[in-house]
CSV table of C-alpha atoms in Angstrom, one decimal:
chain,number,residue,atom,x,y,z
A,1383,MET,CA,68.4,79.3,84.2
A,1384,THR,CA,71.2,79.5,86.6
A,1385,LYS,CA,71.1,83.4,86.7
A,1386,LYS,CA,67.7,83.2,87.0
A,1387,PHE,CA,67.7,81.0,90.2
A,1388,SER,CA,70.7,83.2,91.3
A,1389,PHE,CA,68.6,86.5,90.9
A,1390,ILE,CA,65.4,84.9,92.7
A,1391,LEU,CA,67.6,83.7,95.7
A,1392,SER,CA,69.5,87.3,95.9
A,1393,VAL,CA,66.1,88.9,96.1
A,1394,PHE,CA,64.7,86.6,98.4
A,1395,LEU,CA,67.6,86.9,101.0
A,1396,ALA,CA,67.5,90.6,100.4
A,1397,LEU,CA,64.0,90.5,101.2
A,1398,SER,CA,64.6,88.2,104.3
A,1399,ALA,CA,67.2,90.6,105.6
A,1400,PHE,CA,65.1,93.4,105.1
A,1401,PHE,CA,61.8,92.4,107.0
A,1402,GLY,CA,64.1,90.8,109.7
A,1403,LEU,CA,65.5,94.1,110.5
A,1404,LEU,CA,62.1,95.4,110.7
A,1405,LEU,CA,60.6,93.0,112.9
A,1406,CYS,CA,63.6,92.1,115.2
A,1407,PRO,CA,65.1,95.9,115.8
A,1408,ALA,CA,66.6,94.7,119.2
A,1409,ALA,CA,68.3,91.5,117.7
A,1410,SER,CA,69.4,93.4,114.6
A,1411,THR,CA,70.8,96.4,117.0
A,1412,GLY,CA,72.7,94.2,119.5
A,1413,GLY,CA,74.5,92.2,116.6
A,1414,ALA,CA,75.7,95.5,115.3
A,1415,ARG,CA,77.0,96.2,118.6
A,1416,THR,CA,78.7,93.0,118.9
A,1417,GLY,CA,80.2,93.7,115.3
A,1418,LEU,CA,81.3,97.1,116.2
A,1419,LEU,CA,82.8,96.0,119.5
A,1420,LEU,CA,84.7,93.7,117.6
A,1421,CYS,CA,86.2,95.9,115.0
A,1422,SER,CA,87.0,98.7,117.4
A,1423,GLY,CA,88.5,96.1,120.3
A,1424,VAL,CA,90.0,93.5,118.2
A,1425,ILE,CA,90.0,93.9,114.4
A,1426,ILE,CA,91.5,97.5,113.8
A,1427,PRO,CA,93.9,97.3,116.7
A,1428,SER,CA,95.3,94.2,115.5
A,1429,LEU,CA,95.0,94.1,111.8
A,1430,PHE,CA,95.5,98.0,110.4
A,1431,PRO,CA,99.1,98.4,111.5
A,1432,PHE,CA,100.0,95.3,109.6
A,1433,MET,CA,97.8,96.0,106.9
A,1434,VAL,CA,99.9,99.5,106.5
A,1435,ILE,CA,103.1,97.4,106.9
A,1436,GLY,CA,102.0,94.9,104.1
A,1437,ASN,CA,101.2,97.5,101.7
A,1438,LEU,CA,104.5,99.2,102.2
A,1439,PHE,CA,106.3,96.0,101.8
A,1440,LEU,CA,104.6,95.3,98.5
A,1441,ASP,CA,105.2,99.1,97.1
A,1442,MET,CA,108.8,99.1,98.0
A,1443,GLY,CA,109.4,95.6,96.4
A,1444,ILE,CA,110.0,93.6,99.6
A,1445,PRO,CA,108.3,90.5,98.1
A,1446,HIS,CA,111.0,90.5,95.2
A,1447,LYS,CA,113.7,90.6,97.9
A,1448,LEU,CA,112.0,88.0,99.9
A,1449,GLY,CA,111.5,85.8,96.8
A,1450,LYS,CA,115.1,85.4,96.1
A,1451,ILE,CA,115.5,84.0,99.6
A,1452,PHE,CA,113.1,81.7,100.2
A,1453,SER,CA,112.5,80.6,96.6
A,1454,PRO,CA,114.0,77.1,97.0
A,1455,ILE,CA,112.0,76.5,100.4
A,1456,ALA,CA,108.8,78.0,98.4
A,1457,LYS,CA,109.2,75.6,95.7
A,1458,LYS,CA,110.1,72.3,97.7
A,1459,LEU,CA,107.2,72.6,99.9
A,1460,PHE,CA,104.4,74.7,98.2
A,1461,GLY,CA,105.5,74.5,94.8
A,1462,VAL,CA,105.3,78.2,94.4
A,1463,SER,CA,107.8,81.0,93.5
A,1464,GLY,CA,109.5,82.8,96.9
A,1465,ALA,CA,107.4,85.8,96.5
A,1466,GLY,CA,104.4,84.1,97.7
A,1467,SER,CA,106.1,83.6,101.0
A,1468,ALA,CA,105.5,87.1,102.2
A,1469,ALA,CA,102.1,86.8,101.9
A,1470,PHE,CA,102.1,83.9,103.9
A,1471,PHE,CA,104.2,85.4,106.8
A,1472,LEU,CA,102.1,88.7,106.7
A,1473,GLY,CA,98.9,86.9,106.7
A,1474,LEU,CA,100.0,84.7,109.8
A,1475,ALA,CA,101.3,87.8,111.6
A,1476,GLY,CA,98.7,90.5,110.8
A,1477,GLY,CA,95.5,88.1,110.3
A,1478,TYR,CA,92.2,88.0,108.2
A,1479,PRO,CA,92.2,89.0,105.3
A,1480,LEU,CA,95.7,90.3,105.2
A,1481,GLY,CA,97.2,87.4,103.2
A,1482,ALA,CA,94.4,87.7,100.5
A,1483,ILE,CA,95.1,91.5,100.1
A,1484,CYS,CA,99.1,90.7,99.8
A,1485,ILE,CA,98.2,88.2,97.2
A,1486,SER,CA,95.6,90.4,95.2
A,1487,GLU,CA,98.2,93.3,95.2
A,1488,MET,CA,101.2,91.2,94.3
A,1489,TYR,CA,99.1,89.7,91.1
A,1490,SER,CA,97.9,93.5,90.0
A,1491,LYS,CA,101.6,94.5,90.1
A,1492,GLY,CA,102.7,91.5,88.2
A,1493,THR,CA,104.7,89.7,90.7
A,1494,LEU,CA,102.5,86.3,90.4
A,1495,LYS,CA,100.9,84.6,87.5
A,1496,LYS,CA,97.1,84.3,88.1
A,1497,ALA,CA,97.2,80.3,88.6
A,1498,GLU,CA,100.1,80.8,91.4
A,1499,ALA,CA,98.0,83.7,92.9
A,1500,GLU,CA,94.8,81.7,93.1
A,1501,ARG,CA,96.6,78.7,94.5
A,1502,LEU,CA,98.3,80.8,97.1
A,1503,LEU,CA,94.8,81.8,98.4
A,1504,SER,CA,94.3,78.2,99.6
A,1505,PHE,CA,97.1,78.6,102.5
A,1506,CYS,CA,98.3,82.5,102.7
A,1507,ASN,CA,95.1,84.0,104.2
A,1508,ASN,CA,95.2,83.1,108.1
A,1509,SER,CA,94.3,84.3,111.6
A,1510,GLY,CA,97.0,86.2,113.3
A,1511,PRO,CA,98.4,86.1,117.1
A,1512,ALA,CA,96.4,89.0,118.1
A,1513,PHE,CA,93.2,87.3,117.8
A,1514,ILE,CA,94.1,83.6,118.7
A,1515,VAL,CA,96.3,84.3,121.7
A,1516,SER,CA,94.4,87.5,123.1
A,1517,VAL,CA,90.8,86.5,122.2
A,1518,ALA,CA,90.3,82.6,121.8
A,1519,GLY,CA,93.2,81.8,124.3
A,1520,SER,CA,93.1,84.5,127.0
A,1521,ALA,CA,89.5,85.8,126.8
A,1522,VAL,CA,87.5,82.5,126.1
A,1523,PHE,CA,89.8,79.9,127.5
A,1524,GLY,CA,91.2,81.9,130.0
A,1525,SER,CA,94.9,80.9,129.2
A,1526,VAL,CA,97.7,82.7,127.1
A,1527,GLN,CA,99.4,79.1,126.9
A,1528,ILE,CA,96.4,77.7,125.3
A,1529,GLY,CA,96.3,80.6,122.7
A,1530,PHE,CA,99.8,79.9,121.5
A,1531,PHE,CA,99.0,76.2,121.3
A,1532,LEU,CA,96.1,77.2,119.2
A,1533,TYR,CA,98.0,79.2,117.2
A,1534,GLY,CA,100.8,76.6,116.5
A,1535,ALA,CA,98.2,74.1,115.6
A,1536,HIS,CA,96.7,77.1,112.9
A,1537,ILE,CA,100.3,77.6,111.7
A,1538,ILE,CA,101.4,73.9,111.3
A,1539,GLY,CA,97.7,73.3,109.5
A,1540,ALA,CA,98.2,76.2,107.2
A,1541,ILE,CA,101.9,74.5,106.1
A,1542,LEU,CA,100.2,71.4,105.7
A,1543,THR,CA,97.2,73.0,103.6
A,1544,GLY,CA,99.8,74.4,101.4
A,1545,MET,CA,101.9,71.2,100.9
A,1546,LEU,CA,98.7,68.8,100.2
A,1547,LEU,CA,97.7,71.4,97.3
A,1548,ARG,CA,100.9,71.8,95.8
A,1549,LYS,CA,101.9,70.8,92.4
A,1550,LYS,CA,104.6,69.4,90.8
A,1551,ASN,CA,106.4,70.7,88.1
A,1552,ASP,CA,103.8,73.6,88.0
A,1553,SER,CA,104.6,76.1,84.9
A,1554,SER,CA,102.4,78.6,86.3
A,1555,THR,CA,104.6,79.6,89.0
A,1556,SER,CA,106.3,83.1,88.4
A,1557,GLU,CA,109.8,84.5,88.9
A,1558,SER,CA,109.9,87.3,91.5
A,1559,LEU,CA,109.7,90.4,89.1
A,1560,PRO,CA,111.2,93.6,90.5
A,1561,ILE,CA,108.8,96.8,90.5
A,1562,ASN,CA,109.8,100.4,90.1
A,1563,PRO,CA,111.3,101.9,93.1
A,1564,VAL,CA,108.9,104.0,94.9
A,1565,SER,CA,110.1,106.7,97.7
A,1566,PHE,CA,109.1,105.8,101.1
A,1567,SER,CA,107.0,109.0,101.7
A,1568,SER,CA,105.0,108.1,98.4
A,1569,ALA,CA,104.8,104.3,99.5
A,1570,PHE,CA,103.7,105.1,103.3
A,1571,THR,CA,101.0,107.7,102.1
A,1572,GLU,CA,99.6,105.3,99.6
A,1573,SER,CA,99.8,102.4,102.2
A,1574,ILE,CA,97.7,104.4,104.4
A,1575,LYS,CA,95.2,105.5,102.1
A,1576,ARG,CA,94.9,101.7,100.7
A,1577,SER,CA,94.6,100.3,104.4
A,1578,ALA,CA,92.3,102.7,105.7
A,1579,ALA,CA,89.7,101.8,102.7
A,1580,THR,CA,90.1,98.4,103.2
A,1581,MET,CA,89.6,98.5,106.8
A,1582,VAL,CA,86.2,100.1,106.2
A,1583,THR,CA,85.1,97.3,103.9
A,1584,VAL,CA,86.4,94.6,106.6
A,1585,CYS,CA,84.4,95.9,109.4
A,1586,GLY,CA,81.5,96.4,107.0
A,1587,PHE,CA,81.4,92.7,106.6
A,1588,VAL,CA,82.1,91.7,110.3
A,1589,VAL,CA,79.2,93.8,111.4
A,1590,PHE,CA,76.8,92.7,108.5
A,1591,PHE,CA,77.5,89.2,109.6
A,1592,SER,CA,77.0,90.2,113.5
A,1593,VAL,CA,73.8,91.5,112.7
A,1594,LEU,CA,73.1,88.4,110.6
A,1595,VAL,CA,74.0,86.1,113.4
A,1596,GLY,CA,71.9,88.1,115.9
A,1597,LEU,CA,68.7,87.8,113.3
A,1598,LEU,CA,69.1,84.0,112.8
A,1599,ASP,CA,69.7,83.7,117.1
A,1600,GLY,CA,66.3,81.6,117.1
A,1601,SER,CA,67.0,79.6,114.0
A,1602,LEU,CA,70.6,78.9,115.5
A,1603,ALA,CA,69.4,77.4,118.8
A,1604,SER,CA,66.6,75.2,117.2
A,1605,LEU,CA,69.4,73.7,114.8
A,1606,SER,CA,71.9,73.6,117.5
A,1607,GLY,CA,69.2,71.2,119.4
A,1608,SER,CA,68.8,69.3,116.4
A,1609,ILE,CA,72.6,68.7,116.0
A,1610,SER,CA,73.1,67.8,119.6
A,1611,ALA,CA,70.3,65.2,119.6
A,1612,ARG,CA,71.6,63.9,116.5
A,1613,PHE,CA,75.2,63.5,117.4
A,1614,GLY,CA,75.1,63.5,121.1
A,1615,THR,CA,77.2,66.8,121.8
A,1616,GLU,CA,76.8,69.3,123.9
A,1617,LEU,CA,74.1,72.3,122.9
A,1618,HIS,CA,77.0,75.0,124.0
A,1619,PHE,CA,79.2,73.2,121.2
A,1620,SER,CA,76.9,72.8,118.7
A,1621,ARG,CA,75.5,76.4,118.9
A,1622,SER,CA,79.3,77.6,118.9
A,1623,LEU,CA,80.1,75.4,115.7
A,1624,LEU,CA,76.9,77.1,113.6
A,1625,THR,CA,78.1,80.6,114.9
A,1626,GLY,CA,81.6,80.0,114.0
A,1627,ILE,CA,80.8,78.9,110.4
A,1628,LEU,CA,78.9,82.0,109.8
A,1629,GLU,CA,81.6,84.5,111.9
A,1630,LEU,CA,84.6,84.1,113.1
A,1631,GLY,CA,84.7,86.5,116.1
A,1632,THR,CA,81.1,85.9,117.5
A,1633,GLY,CA,81.9,82.1,116.8
A,1634,THR,CA,84.9,82.3,118.8
A,1635,SER,CA,83.6,84.4,121.3
A,1636,SER,CA,80.4,82.1,121.8
A,1637,MET,CA,82.5,79.5,123.2
A,1638,LEU,CA,83.2,81.2,126.5
A,1639,GLY,CA,82.1,78.9,129.4
A,1640,LEU,CA,83.0,75.8,127.5
A,1641,SER,CA,85.4,73.4,129.3
A,1642,THR,CA,89.1,73.5,128.3
A,1643,ASN,CA,89.3,69.9,126.8
A,1644,ALA,CA,90.9,68.6,123.6
A,1645,GLU,CA,87.3,68.5,121.8
A,1646,ASN,CA,86.5,72.2,122.3
A,1647,LEU,CA,89.5,73.4,121.4
A,1648,ALA,CA,89.6,71.2,118.4
A,1649,LEU,CA,86.2,72.9,117.3
A,1650,CYS,CA,87.9,76.4,117.9
A,1651,SER,CA,90.8,75.6,115.8
A,1652,PHE,CA,88.4,74.5,113.2
A,1653,ILE,CA,86.3,77.9,113.3
A,1654,ILE,CA,89.7,79.7,113.2
A,1655,GLY,CA,90.9,77.7,110.2
A,1656,TRP,CA,87.6,77.9,108.4
A,1657,GLY,CA,87.5,81.9,109.3
A,1658,GLY,CA,83.8,82.3,108.9
A,1659,ILE,CA,81.7,83.2,105.9
A,1660,SER,CA,82.5,86.6,106.8
A,1661,VAL,CA,86.1,86.0,106.2
A,1662,HIS,CA,85.3,84.3,103.1
A,1663,ALA,CA,83.3,87.0,101.8
A,1664,GLN,CA,86.0,89.8,102.9
A,1665,ALA,CA,88.8,87.8,101.0
A,1666,ALA,CA,86.2,87.4,97.9
A,1667,ALA,CA,85.7,91.1,97.8
A,1668,VAL,CA,89.3,91.8,97.8
A,1669,VAL,CA,90.3,88.9,95.3
A,1670,ARG,CA,87.6,89.7,92.6
A,1671,GLU,CA,88.4,93.1,92.6
A,1672,GLY,CA,92.0,92.3,91.4
A,1673,GLY,CA,90.2,89.8,88.9
A,1674,LEU,CA,91.1,86.4,91.0
A,1675,SER,CA,88.4,83.7,91.5
A,1676,PRO,CA,87.9,82.7,95.6
A,1677,ALA,CA,87.3,79.1,94.9
A,1678,TRP,CA,90.8,78.0,95.9
A,1679,HIS,CA,90.2,79.9,99.1
A,1680,THR,CA,87.3,78.5,99.9
A,1681,PHE,CA,88.6,74.9,99.7
A,1682,GLY,CA,91.8,75.5,101.3
A,1683,LYS,CA,90.1,77.1,104.1
A,1684,LEU,CA,88.0,74.1,104.8
A,1685,LEU,CA,90.8,71.6,104.9
A,1686,HIS,CA,92.6,74.3,106.9
A,1687,GLY,CA,89.9,73.9,109.3
A,1688,VAL,CA,89.7,70.4,109.4
A,1689,LEU,CA,93.8,69.8,109.6
A,1690,SER,CA,94.0,72.4,112.5
A,1691,ALA,CA,91.1,70.7,114.2
A,1692,LEU,CA,92.8,67.2,113.9
A,1693,ILE,CA,96.2,68.6,114.9
A,1694,THR,CA,94.6,70.0,118.0
A,1695,LEU,CA,92.9,67.0,119.2
A,1696,PHE,CA,96.2,64.8,118.8
A,1697,ALA,CA,98.5,67.3,120.1
A,1698,TYR,CA,96.3,68.2,123.3
A,1699,PRO,CA,97.5,65.2,125.3
A,1700,LEU,CA,101.1,65.9,124.6
A,1701,PHE,CA,101.2,69.6,126.1
A,1702,PHE,CA,98.2,69.6,128.7
């Protein structure tokens, strides 16, 4: 019954998208253009270099070395082996979905056990400073200082998520195992190839969900009005929330024009912490290919979004 319902729903959504593209060509074209601009202007410049470095680190066994250094801290804070710290740091530096990519690669290489890898997904796949500071802070709210404030809330939210979801005395954690040494030239070449292939997938998801947001423009406007009437929120606020639930970049950019106050910044923190369904789809595509379940990732990102919003809401009066 479940499989039949899933099949019917998939067919319905596919047909709806097909007719939407036919009936609303201007909206779909505009959405695609927005997605492509986001990819070329933000995602590729900020993510691709870190993706190459991340893959290079993995091939050269850097997580094994980091595991020895950070193992005591990682086990105490998060209940995981030290090897996972590489994914955490790279995710915070490079942005979505680099953390998920690193975890999937480490699991494939045998550096992480399955249960530990899936739990790491809950707090290691995060946004990076290039997006938060440049886009959310500078472009949307007109302040680099606001961007760093949001980035700080994002980091603290990720740490708290990992601490809240830790398991004491967990036998699923693994010791960081060394991998066979690979020459730098070979590792660098493979890193470029894998990163380029993954980048195409990531941008594909971003463009598709940007088109989806464009096609749902009328529905989102109507639903935003209902939410605003129900909860007394500003229409612009409700619209950004709904857009951000679907797609991170479009949702964050849609906040342009909102005043810089605690509530609006908390919304921005939630959108960034949650990541949007687009990021969830990117992460799911990566981890399922490696044999992992995205369930922990979905729950962790929801918790991360809520915690980041609360941190922003209560910390704002202390800094501004």
